[in-house]
XYZ file of N, CA, C and O in Angstrom:
744
model
N 85.290 35.819 72.467
C 85.229 36.906 73.432
C 86.611 37.421 73.750
O 86.770 38.594 73.977
N 87.596 36.478 73.784
C 88.994 36.933 74.069
C 89.419 37.883 72.992
O 90.093 38.861 73.261
N 89.103 37.585 71.713
C 89.501 38.445 70.620
C 88.826 39.806 70.700
O 89.437 40.819 70.441
N 87.578 39.868 71.101
C 86.816 41.108 71.208
C 87.441 41.977 72.282
O 87.631 43.177 72.098
N 87.757 41.381 73.429
C 88.417 42.130 74.531
C 89.794 42.619 74.085
O 90.149 43.771 74.319
N 90.544 41.709 73.423
C 91.888 42.088 72.975
C 91.820 43.258 72.000
O 92.553 44.209 72.128
N 90.964 43.182 71.028
C 90.834 44.243 70.018
C 90.239 45.497 70.639
O 90.567 46.613 70.250
N 89.358 45.348 71.608
C 88.780 46.478 72.301
C 89.866 47.270 73.054
O 89.904 48.496 73.029
N 90.775 46.524 73.747
C 91.868 47.205 74.428
C 92.807 47.876 73.487
O 93.245 49.024 73.701
N 93.112 47.222 72.367
C 93.990 47.806 71.360
C 93.378 49.070 70.771
O 94.049 50.065 70.548
N 92.061 49.018 70.525
C 91.363 50.194 69.969
C 91.415 51.343 70.979
O 91.685 52.499 70.621
N 91.121 51.049 72.257
C 91.171 52.057 73.302
C 92.559 52.697 73.448
O 92.702 53.919 73.562
N 93.584 51.878 73.400
C 94.955 52.364 73.497
C 95.286 53.211 72.275
O 95.878 54.277 72.398
N 94.862 52.760 71.101
C 95.119 53.554 69.886
C 94.430 54.912 69.933
O 95.035 55.926 69.566
N 93.214 54.951 70.409
C 92.493 56.228 70.547
C 93.189 57.129 71.547
O 93.361 58.318 71.298
N 93.596 56.548 72.659
C 94.294 57.313 73.693
C 95.563 57.949 73.142
O 95.787 59.139 73.330
N 96.369 57.197 72.403
C 97.581 57.732 71.830
C 97.314 58.773 70.765
O 98.014 59.755 70.621
N 96.253 58.553 69.985
C 95.898 59.505 68.921
C 95.590 60.869 69.487
O 95.993 61.929 68.986
N 94.850 60.882 70.589
C 94.424 62.168 71.184
C 95.505 62.766 72.101
O 95.587 63.958 72.237
N 96.311 61.918 72.704
C 97.323 62.430 73.631
C 98.484 63.083 72.861
O 99.163 63.944 73.384
N 98.759 62.684 71.648
C 99.866 63.259 70.934
C 99.490 64.532 70.187
O 100.344 65.263 69.746
N 98.192 64.849 70.098
C 97.740 66.088 69.453
C 98.038 67.286 70.350
O 97.844 67.194 71.544
N 98.574 68.341 69.810
C 98.851 69.517 70.637
C 97.545 70.159 71.141
O 96.514 70.062 70.490
N 97.636 70.730 72.308
C 96.485 71.452 72.836
C 96.268 72.690 71.965
O 97.194 73.365 71.589
N 95.012 72.958 71.633
C 94.740 74.103 70.781
C 95.012 75.410 71.504
O 95.540 76.334 70.922
N 94.671 75.489 72.795
C 94.876 76.745 73.536
C 95.562 76.444 74.856
O 95.304 75.438 75.497
N 96.446 77.368 75.232
C 97.161 77.223 76.514
C 97.468 78.560 77.104
O 97.578 79.569 76.400
N 97.611 78.563 78.411
C 97.964 79.793 79.121
C 99.469 79.902 79.211
O 100.162 78.943 79.552
N 99.996 81.107 78.864
C 101.422 81.355 78.904
C 101.661 82.585 79.755
O 101.047 83.648 79.557
N 102.566 82.495 80.728
C 102.935 83.610 81.583
C 104.102 84.370 81.018
O 105.001 83.740 80.439
N 104.115 85.672 81.181
C 105.233 86.504 80.749
C 106.473 86.180 81.553
O 106.419 85.820 82.732
N 107.615 86.259 80.941
C 108.911 86.078 81.601
C 109.249 87.382 82.325
O 109.594 88.371 81.713
N 109.151 87.342 83.666
C 109.408 88.543 84.462
C 110.821 89.053 84.361
O 111.084 90.226 84.505
N 111.772 88.180 84.100
C 113.169 88.585 84.014
C 113.405 89.433 82.736
O 114.380 90.186 82.718
N 112.550 89.293 81.736
C 112.775 89.985 80.489
C 111.709 91.035 80.175
O 111.872 91.777 79.175
N 110.662 91.163 80.961
C 109.531 92.038 80.663
C 109.542 93.301 81.476
O 109.921 93.268 82.675
N 109.144 94.429 80.871
C 109.041 95.690 81.563
C 107.841 96.485 81.090
O 107.392 96.341 79.952
N 107.345 97.337 81.990
C 106.364 98.342 81.656
C 106.924 99.652 82.215
O 107.385 99.723 83.336
N 106.898 100.693 81.364
C 107.481 101.989 81.706
C 106.452 103.059 81.530
O 105.725 103.096 80.546
N 106.360 103.972 82.501
C 105.555 105.172 82.312
C 106.473 106.361 82.133
O 107.594 106.393 82.648
N 106.053 107.291 81.322
C 106.801 108.553 81.194
C 105.831 109.689 81.388
O 104.676 109.626 80.992
N 106.330 110.744 82.065
C 105.515 111.886 82.365
C 106.357 113.162 82.150
O 107.590 113.109 82.147
N 105.659 114.297 81.993
C 106.345 115.545 81.745
C 105.853 116.622 82.688
O 104.677 116.716 82.990
N 106.770 117.408 83.087
C 106.531 118.627 83.870
C 107.177 119.746 83.052
O 108.131 119.508 82.339
N 106.714 120.985 83.185
C 107.363 122.068 82.422
C 108.868 122.150 82.650
O 109.596 122.645 81.773
N 109.366 121.689 83.780
C 110.790 121.769 84.108
C 111.601 120.539 83.786
O 112.814 120.594 83.726
N 110.943 119.391 83.623
C 111.660 118.144 83.390
C 110.757 117.014 82.929
O 109.540 117.121 83.080
N 111.353 115.948 82.418
C 110.665 114.718 82.040
C 111.285 113.598 82.870
O 112.398 113.693 83.294
N 110.483 112.550 83.062
C 111.034 111.370 83.780
C 110.293 110.131 83.372
O 109.223 110.186 82.782
N 110.898 108.997 83.729
C 110.283 107.697 83.489
C 110.375 106.863 84.764
O 111.304 107.056 85.576
N 109.455 105.966 84.911
C 109.478 104.963 85.966
C 109.294 103.612 85.343
O 108.454 103.439 84.434
N 110.058 102.627 85.760
C 110.050 101.311 85.154
C 109.611 100.267 86.180
O 110.075 100.288 87.317
N 108.726 99.382 85.751
C 108.360 98.220 86.567
C 108.918 96.984 85.881
O 108.696 96.744 84.704
N 109.644 96.195 86.682
C 110.142 94.900 86.203
C 109.351 93.760 86.826
O 109.741 92.595 86.747
N 108.229 94.114 87.459
C 107.369 93.117 88.106
C 106.067 93.046 87.326
O 104.977 93.428 87.773
N 106.183 92.551 86.073
C 105.046 92.527 85.139
C 104.341 91.171 85.270
O 104.919 90.144 84.915
N 103.131 91.175 85.812
C 102.303 89.956 85.884
C 101.394 89.959 84.674
O 100.462 90.744 84.610
N 101.698 89.079 83.714
C 100.913 89.070 82.472
C 100.745 87.628 82.017
O 101.699 86.860 82.025
N 99.497 87.284 81.614
C 99.208 85.977 81.060
C 98.431 86.166 79.768
O 97.631 87.088 79.628
N 98.701 85.237 78.842
C 97.913 85.218 77.614
C 97.362 83.822 77.425
O 97.896 82.842 77.954
N 96.257 83.739 76.690
C 95.768 82.486 76.184
C 96.251 82.451 74.734
O 95.886 83.300 73.934
N 97.080 81.444 74.439
C 97.714 81.305 73.123
C 97.104 80.137 72.403
O 96.985 79.023 72.947
N 96.705 80.371 71.143
C 96.116 79.310 70.342
C 97.215 78.701 69.463
O 97.777 79.378 68.587
N 97.574 77.460 69.760
C 98.675 76.754 69.040
C 98.289 76.499 67.556
O 99.189 76.354 66.745
N 97.015 76.401 67.275
C 96.602 76.142 65.881
C 96.764 77.404 65.026
O 97.267 77.343 63.905
N 96.305 78.560 65.564
C 96.408 79.801 64.768
C 97.713 80.538 65.013
O 98.030 81.506 64.313
N 98.464 80.129 66.047
C 99.730 80.784 66.464
C 99.507 82.235 66.841
O 100.342 83.089 66.595
N 98.367 82.476 67.520
C 98.022 83.851 67.916
C 97.568 83.907 69.365
O 96.887 82.970 69.857
N 97.883 84.986 70.086
C 97.295 85.193 71.391
C 95.815 85.570 71.206
O 95.471 86.298 70.278
N 94.961 85.061 72.095
C 93.529 85.337 72.010
C 93.021 86.206 73.165
O 92.085 86.986 72.978
N 93.612 86.062 74.329
C 93.245 86.839 75.507
C 94.496 87.289 76.202
O 95.533 86.634 76.131
N 94.388 88.409 76.923
C 95.528 88.869 77.707
C 94.990 89.483 78.999
O 93.936 90.081 79.045
N 95.750 89.275 80.068
C 95.448 89.919 81.366
C 96.769 90.384 81.955
O 97.753 89.621 82.030
N 96.829 91.660 82.301
C 98.072 92.259 82.839
C 97.710 92.938 84.158
O 96.687 93.615 84.264
N 98.579 92.761 85.159
C 98.417 93.463 86.439
C 99.803 93.891 86.903
O 100.701 93.062 86.980
N 99.928 95.175 87.207
C 101.188 95.738 87.663
C 100.970 96.520 88.939
O 100.062 97.357 89.003
N 101.782 96.289 89.939
C 101.652 97.024 91.200
C 102.168 98.441 90.996
O 103.258 98.634 90.467
N 101.387 99.396 91.441
C 101.797 100.806 91.356
C 103.136 100.992 92.110
O 104.008 101.730 91.621
N 103.285 100.284 93.220
C 104.523 100.427 94.014
C 105.765 99.846 93.346
O 106.862 100.083 93.784
N 105.587 99.100 92.248
C 106.757 98.486 91.621
C 107.486 99.402 90.639
O 108.567 99.036 90.173
N 106.912 100.566 90.328
C 107.560 101.485 89.415
C 108.714 102.205 90.073
O 108.556 102.729 91.186
N 109.842 102.271 89.424
C 111.070 102.902 89.973
C 111.552 103.945 88.988
O 111.878 103.643 87.851
N 111.565 105.186 89.444
C 112.045 106.329 88.602
C 113.461 106.751 88.944
O 113.887 107.802 88.454
N 114.144 105.998 89.797
C 115.470 106.351 90.283
C 115.466 107.600 91.166
O 116.457 108.271 91.289
N 114.291 107.904 91.742
C 114.156 109.032 92.666
C 113.143 108.641 93.706
O 111.934 108.642 93.450
N 113.636 108.272 94.899
C 112.752 107.809 95.971
C 111.655 108.795 96.352
O 110.519 108.419 96.661
N 112.021 110.094 96.381
C 111.026 111.101 96.706
C 109.924 111.129 95.680
O 108.728 111.242 96.040
N 110.277 111.079 94.445
C 109.285 111.087 93.357
C 108.391 109.853 93.452
O 107.169 109.929 93.294
N 109.002 108.698 93.675
C 108.241 107.469 93.756
C 107.290 107.463 94.978
O 106.150 107.007 94.845
N 107.741 108.019 96.086
C 106.850 108.138 97.281
C 105.714 109.079 96.968
O 104.550 108.788 97.345
N 105.996 110.186 96.320
C 104.962 111.154 95.983
C 103.942 110.524 94.973
O 102.755 110.744 95.072
N 104.468 109.735 94.037
C 103.607 109.073 93.076
C 102.665 108.070 93.806
O 101.449 108.011 93.478
N 103.160 107.352 94.765
C 102.315 106.441 95.555
C 101.203 107.227 96.277
O 100.086 106.798 96.375
N 101.556 108.427 96.750
C 100.599 109.282 97.444
C 99.518 109.791 96.459
O 98.317 109.657 96.711
N 99.973 110.335 95.346
C 99.063 110.912 94.352
C 98.148 109.847 93.757
O 96.978 110.037 93.537
N 98.731 108.656 93.476
C 97.997 107.583 92.862
C 97.185 106.754 93.869
O 96.510 105.794 93.493
N 97.271 107.112 95.162
C 96.615 106.413 96.218
C 96.915 104.914 96.094
O 96.029 104.069 96.037
N 98.219 104.610 96.042
C 98.690 103.260 95.824
C 98.226 102.220 96.848
O 98.167 101.033 96.528
N 97.904 102.648 98.058
C 97.405 101.674 99.057
C 95.948 101.365 98.798
O 95.493 100.236 98.995
N 95.196 102.338 98.326
C 93.772 102.137 98.025
C 93.592 101.468 96.662
O 92.684 100.627 96.471
N 94.403 101.836 95.691
C 94.325 101.291 94.323
C 95.730 100.740 93.968
O 96.484 101.377 93.260
N 96.065 99.550 94.474
C 97.453 99.065 94.353
C 97.889 98.607 92.948
O 99.075 98.490 92.692
N 96.914 98.349 92.048
C 97.291 97.769 90.762
C 96.739 98.562 89.574
O 95.696 99.175 89.643
N 97.481 98.515 88.479
C 97.037 98.955 87.156
C 96.798 97.654 86.387
O 97.687 96.801 86.380
N 95.624 97.517 85.774
C 95.315 96.293 85.056
C 94.839 96.570 83.642
O 94.275 97.647 83.362
N 95.075 95.626 82.764
C 94.506 95.652 81.401
C 94.046 94.242 81.093
O 94.792 93.281 81.321
N 92.812 94.112 80.580
C 92.252 92.828 80.244
C 91.630 92.934 78.862
O 90.883 93.887 78.605
N 91.889 91.946 78.023
C 91.292 91.923 76.679
C 91.009 90.494 76.231
O 91.843 89.614 76.448
N 89.873 90.291 75.617
C 89.555 89.024 74.975
C 89.244 89.258 73.495
O 88.680 88.429 72.826
N 89.660 90.421 72.992
C 89.411 90.824 71.600
C 90.784 91.244 70.999
O 91.086 92.437 70.951
N 91.559 90.268 70.561
C 92.873 90.508 69.973
C 92.867 90.080 68.513
O 92.491 88.963 68.214
N 93.222 90.990 67.654
C 93.225 90.748 66.203
C 94.672 90.895 65.657
O 95.326 91.894 66.001
N 95.057 89.964 64.829
C 96.363 90.047 64.175
C 96.241 90.883 62.911
O 95.277 90.764 62.186
N 97.227 91.751 62.686
C 97.260 92.588 61.489
C 98.483 92.227 60.667
O 99.073 91.138 60.798
N 98.857 93.156 59.812
C 100.030 92.936 58.945
C 101.346 93.227 59.667
O 101.354 93.985 60.659
N 102.414 92.629 59.220
C 103.761 92.882 59.710
C 103.898 92.683 61.221
O 104.601 93.461 61.875
N 103.200 91.710 61.775
C 103.339 91.402 63.195
C 102.621 92.324 64.113
O 102.902 92.347 65.306
N 101.657 93.091 63.616
C 100.919 93.990 64.509
C 99.744 93.251 65.133
O 99.167 92.336 64.535
N 99.425 93.633 66.363
C 98.241 93.108 67.052
C 97.445 94.300 67.581
O 98.022 95.289 68.016
N 96.148 94.183 67.536
C 95.253 95.189 68.091
C 94.431 94.508 69.199
O 93.772 93.493 68.936
N 94.497 95.079 70.391
C 93.757 94.487 71.518
C 92.775 95.545 72.062
O 93.195 96.592 72.501
N 91.495 95.213 72.000
C 90.459 96.074 72.590
C 90.145 95.500 73.932
O 89.857 94.294 74.066
N 90.227 96.348 74.984
C 90.000 95.851 76.306
C 89.731 96.973 77.280
O 89.300 98.079 76.880
N 89.960 96.652 78.559
C 89.646 97.610 79.650
C 90.918 97.878 80.425
O 91.554 96.916 80.941
N 91.258 99.156 80.570
C 92.359 99.589 81.427
C 91.762 100.102 82.717
O 90.887 100.971 82.687
N 92.201 99.539 83.834
C 91.740 99.995 85.152
C 92.939 100.597 85.865
O 93.925 99.949 86.086
N 92.798 101.884 86.154
C 93.876 102.656 86.762
C 93.246 103.598 87.775
O 92.264 104.275 87.458
N 93.764 103.603 88.978
C 93.229 104.469 90.069
C 91.760 104.177 90.307
O 90.967 105.061 90.571
N 91.376 102.900 90.144
C 90.010 102.465 90.386
C 89.001 102.815 89.308
O 87.827 102.556 89.428
N 89.466 103.404 88.195
C 88.574 103.809 87.102
C 88.864 102.902 85.890
O 89.980 102.822 85.418
N 87.810 102.200 85.449
C 87.927 101.316 84.283
C 87.461 102.063 83.036
O 86.410 102.641 82.990
N 88.330 102.033 82.027
C 88.036 102.700 80.759
C 88.336 101.748 79.608
O 89.336 101.063 79.619
N 87.467 101.759 78.555
C 87.777 100.966 77.369
C 88.962 101.611 76.618
O 89.094 102.833 76.564
N 89.802 100.758 76.101
C 90.983 101.267 75.387
C 91.385 100.263 74.322
O 91.114 99.054 74.444
N 91.982 100.745 73.258
C 92.498 99.900 72.177
C 93.993 100.092 72.147
O 94.474 101.189 72.015
N 94.722 98.973 72.296
C 96.174 98.990 72.277
C 96.688 98.382 70.990
O 96.156 97.430 70.511
N 97.754 98.981 70.476
C 98.484 98.433 69.327
C 99.788 97.874 69.851
O 100.474 98.497 70.650
N 100.122 96.686 69.366
C 101.384 96.053 69.757
C 102.078 95.528 68.538
O 101.436 95.185 67.537
N 103.387 95.435 68.616
C 104.189 94.792 67.583
C 104.693 93.495 68.129
O 105.228 93.432 69.238
N 104.545 92.452 67.362
C 104.957 91.102 67.768
C 106.226 90.718 67.003
O 106.284 90.842 65.803
N 107.186 90.192 67.758
C 108.413 89.643 67.177
C 108.624 88.275 67.784
O 108.627 88.137 69.010
N 108.843 87.285 66.933
C 109.153 85.936 67.379
C 110.597 85.616 67.072
O 111.065 85.829 65.919
N 111.339 85.118 68.046
C 112.733 84.724 67.855
C 113.161 83.823 69.011
O 112.816 84.098 70.155
N 113.941 82.805 68.660
C 114.495 81.960 69.716
C 113.474 81.311 70.633
O 113.734 81.185 71.820
N 112.323 80.937 70.104
C 111.288 80.303 70.912
C 110.566 81.269 71.849
O 109.863 80.839 72.766
N 110.729 82.569 71.604
C 110.086 83.589 72.437
C 109.257 84.561 71.550
O 109.619 84.834 70.437
N 108.164 85.027 72.138
C 107.329 86.034 71.462
C 107.428 87.308 72.334
O 107.194 87.284 73.529
N 107.803 88.432 71.678
C 107.914 89.700 72.376
C 106.868 90.643 71.830
O 106.748 90.857 70.621
N 106.076 91.239 72.739
C 105.071 92.210 72.375
C 105.525 93.565 72.895
O 105.825 93.725 74.096
N 105.582 94.559 72.000
C 105.996 95.922 72.399
C 104.958 96.905 71.892
O 104.300 96.686 70.876
N 104.860 97.989 72.627
C 103.949 99.068 72.202
C 103.901 100.150 73.233
O 104.589 100.099 74.282
N 103.109 101.167 72.968
C 102.898 102.271 73.907
C 101.537 102.888 73.662
O 100.965 102.749 72.584
N 101.018 103.537 74.685
C 99.712 104.188 74.543
C 99.612 105.304 75.605
O 100.250 105.258 76.662
N 98.823 106.337 75.293
C 98.678 107.449 76.234
C 97.643 107.138 77.312
O 96.685 106.360 77.067
N 97.842 107.724 78.480
C 96.876 107.598 79.591
C 96.670 109.011 80.141
O 97.626 109.700 80.475
N 95.405 109.413 80.251
C 95.057 110.708 80.819
C 94.841 110.582 82.320
O 94.022 109.759 82.763
N 95.565 111.361 83.107
C 95.378 111.330 84.542
C 93.969 111.826 84.912
O 93.305 111.237 85.782
N 93.503 112.864 84.234
C 92.154 113.404 84.485
C 91.083 112.350 84.238
O 90.121 112.222 85.039
N 91.223 111.584 83.168
C 90.220 110.526 82.873
C 90.137 109.463 83.962
O 89.152 108.781 84.080
N 91.215 109.344 84.754
C 91.252 108.346 85.791
C 91.181 108.998 87.185
O 91.573 108.356 88.160
N 90.642 110.176 87.243
C 90.416 110.926 88.516
C 91.683 111.054 89.390
O 91.656 110.901 90.611
N 92.802 111.345 88.719
C 94.085 111.543 89.389
C 94.386 113.044 89.360
O 94.398 113.666 88.323
N 94.615 113.599 90.536
C 95.020 114.997 90.614
C 96.445 115.103 90.138
O 97.356 114.446 90.675
N 96.665 115.932 89.149
C 98.020 116.091 88.566
C 98.967 116.660 89.593
O 98.698 117.679 90.216
N 100.122 115.983 89.784
C 101.120 116.506 90.718
C 101.704 117.843 90.245
O 101.690 118.143 89.037
N 102.171 118.608 91.195
C 102.767 119.913 90.829
C 104.126 120.077 91.529
O 104.390 119.444 92.538
N 104.945 120.894 90.900
C 106.236 121.242 91.441
C 106.457 122.722 91.197
O 106.275 123.172 90.039
N 106.767 123.447 92.229
C 106.978 124.898 92.128
C 105.781 125.594 91.529
O 105.897 126.507 90.704
N 104.585 125.115 91.884
C 103.346 125.736 91.433
C 102.926 125.365 90.033
O 101.879 125.825 89.550
N 103.686 124.544 89.344
C 103.389 124.124 87.975
C 103.003 122.627 87.989
O 103.717 121.790 88.538
N 101.862 122.346 87.337
C 101.393 120.953 87.307
C 102.045 120.168 86.148
O 102.434 120.762 85.151
N 102.096 118.870 86.340
C 102.591 118.002 85.283
C 101.538 117.980 84.146
O 100.383 118.364 84.333
N 101.995 117.579 82.983
C 101.039 117.426 81.865
C 100.047 116.311 82.206
O 100.360 115.386 82.961
N 98.851 116.417 81.663
C 97.794 115.436 81.969
C 98.125 114.078 81.370
O 97.826 113.053 81.959
N 98.695 114.048 80.185
C 98.964 112.794 79.502
C 100.277 112.146 79.981
O 101.307 112.800 80.060
N 100.175 110.880 80.291
C 101.360 110.078 80.509
C 101.409 109.057 79.393
O 100.413 108.834 78.705
N 102.545 108.445 79.206
C 102.662 107.373 78.231
C 103.077 106.081 78.926
O 103.996 106.106 79.735
N 102.376 105.020 78.647
C 102.761 103.704 79.152
C 103.358 102.899 78.004
O 102.712 102.804 76.920
N 104.528 102.369 78.195
C 105.229 101.549 77.189
C 105.389 100.150 77.763
O 105.655 100.021 78.954
N 105.214 99.173 76.909
C 105.392 97.800 77.385
C 106.314 97.038 76.438
O 106.348 97.256 75.252
N 107.014 96.099 77.067
C 107.929 95.192 76.380
C 107.826 93.873 77.144
O 108.463 93.696 78.155
N 106.934 92.981 76.640
C 106.590 91.804 77.401
C 106.979 90.554 76.565
O 106.691 90.479 75.396
N 107.707 89.637 77.252
C 108.276 88.451 76.571
C 107.616 87.209 77.106
O 107.484 86.994 78.290
N 107.220 86.314 76.162
C 106.629 85.042 76.481
C 107.424 83.922 75.847
O 107.840 84.022 74.679
N 107.646 82.860 76.564
C 108.263 81.649 75.989
C 107.192 80.845 75.276
O 106.140 80.590 75.832
N 107.451 80.496 74.047
C 106.482 79.718 73.266
C 106.877 78.236 73.350
O 106.198 77.366 73.133
């Protein structure tokens, strides 16, 4: 009986070590806020401008076996965008109803890897309280233990029930562009 107990303990310890040293297949990774940005650009007949958010809240589920992201969730506060013009930023908060709809979000559980580091993510963009399906293309670069995802996509203000701002009687273009540069530590 002593031998059975002794070998039983050794077997249990061996199994414990065998499973504890195996890497987790999937894990949640948060974006590095110090290195990540999301930028919007908009056009008016008289000028163009950009607003940058450095407060990017983004998480991915990363599969260590396939070395690919499988899910992504992004949330950015409308108030975090800075265009270097306080009047413009205040007006944007008013037009976008930033108190009523404080966040822009994107969620996807359908991410496919392509050639040359491309990723395609089909998901839902929620902006100004309106959720729309969207497909995003991203370029992935790995270096120094970090994965960087970059890309851009158009967003229609009209599709999201946003009244286009005007200046001197002229409205801005309907299409804005959102660009992202998000960094994750692997």
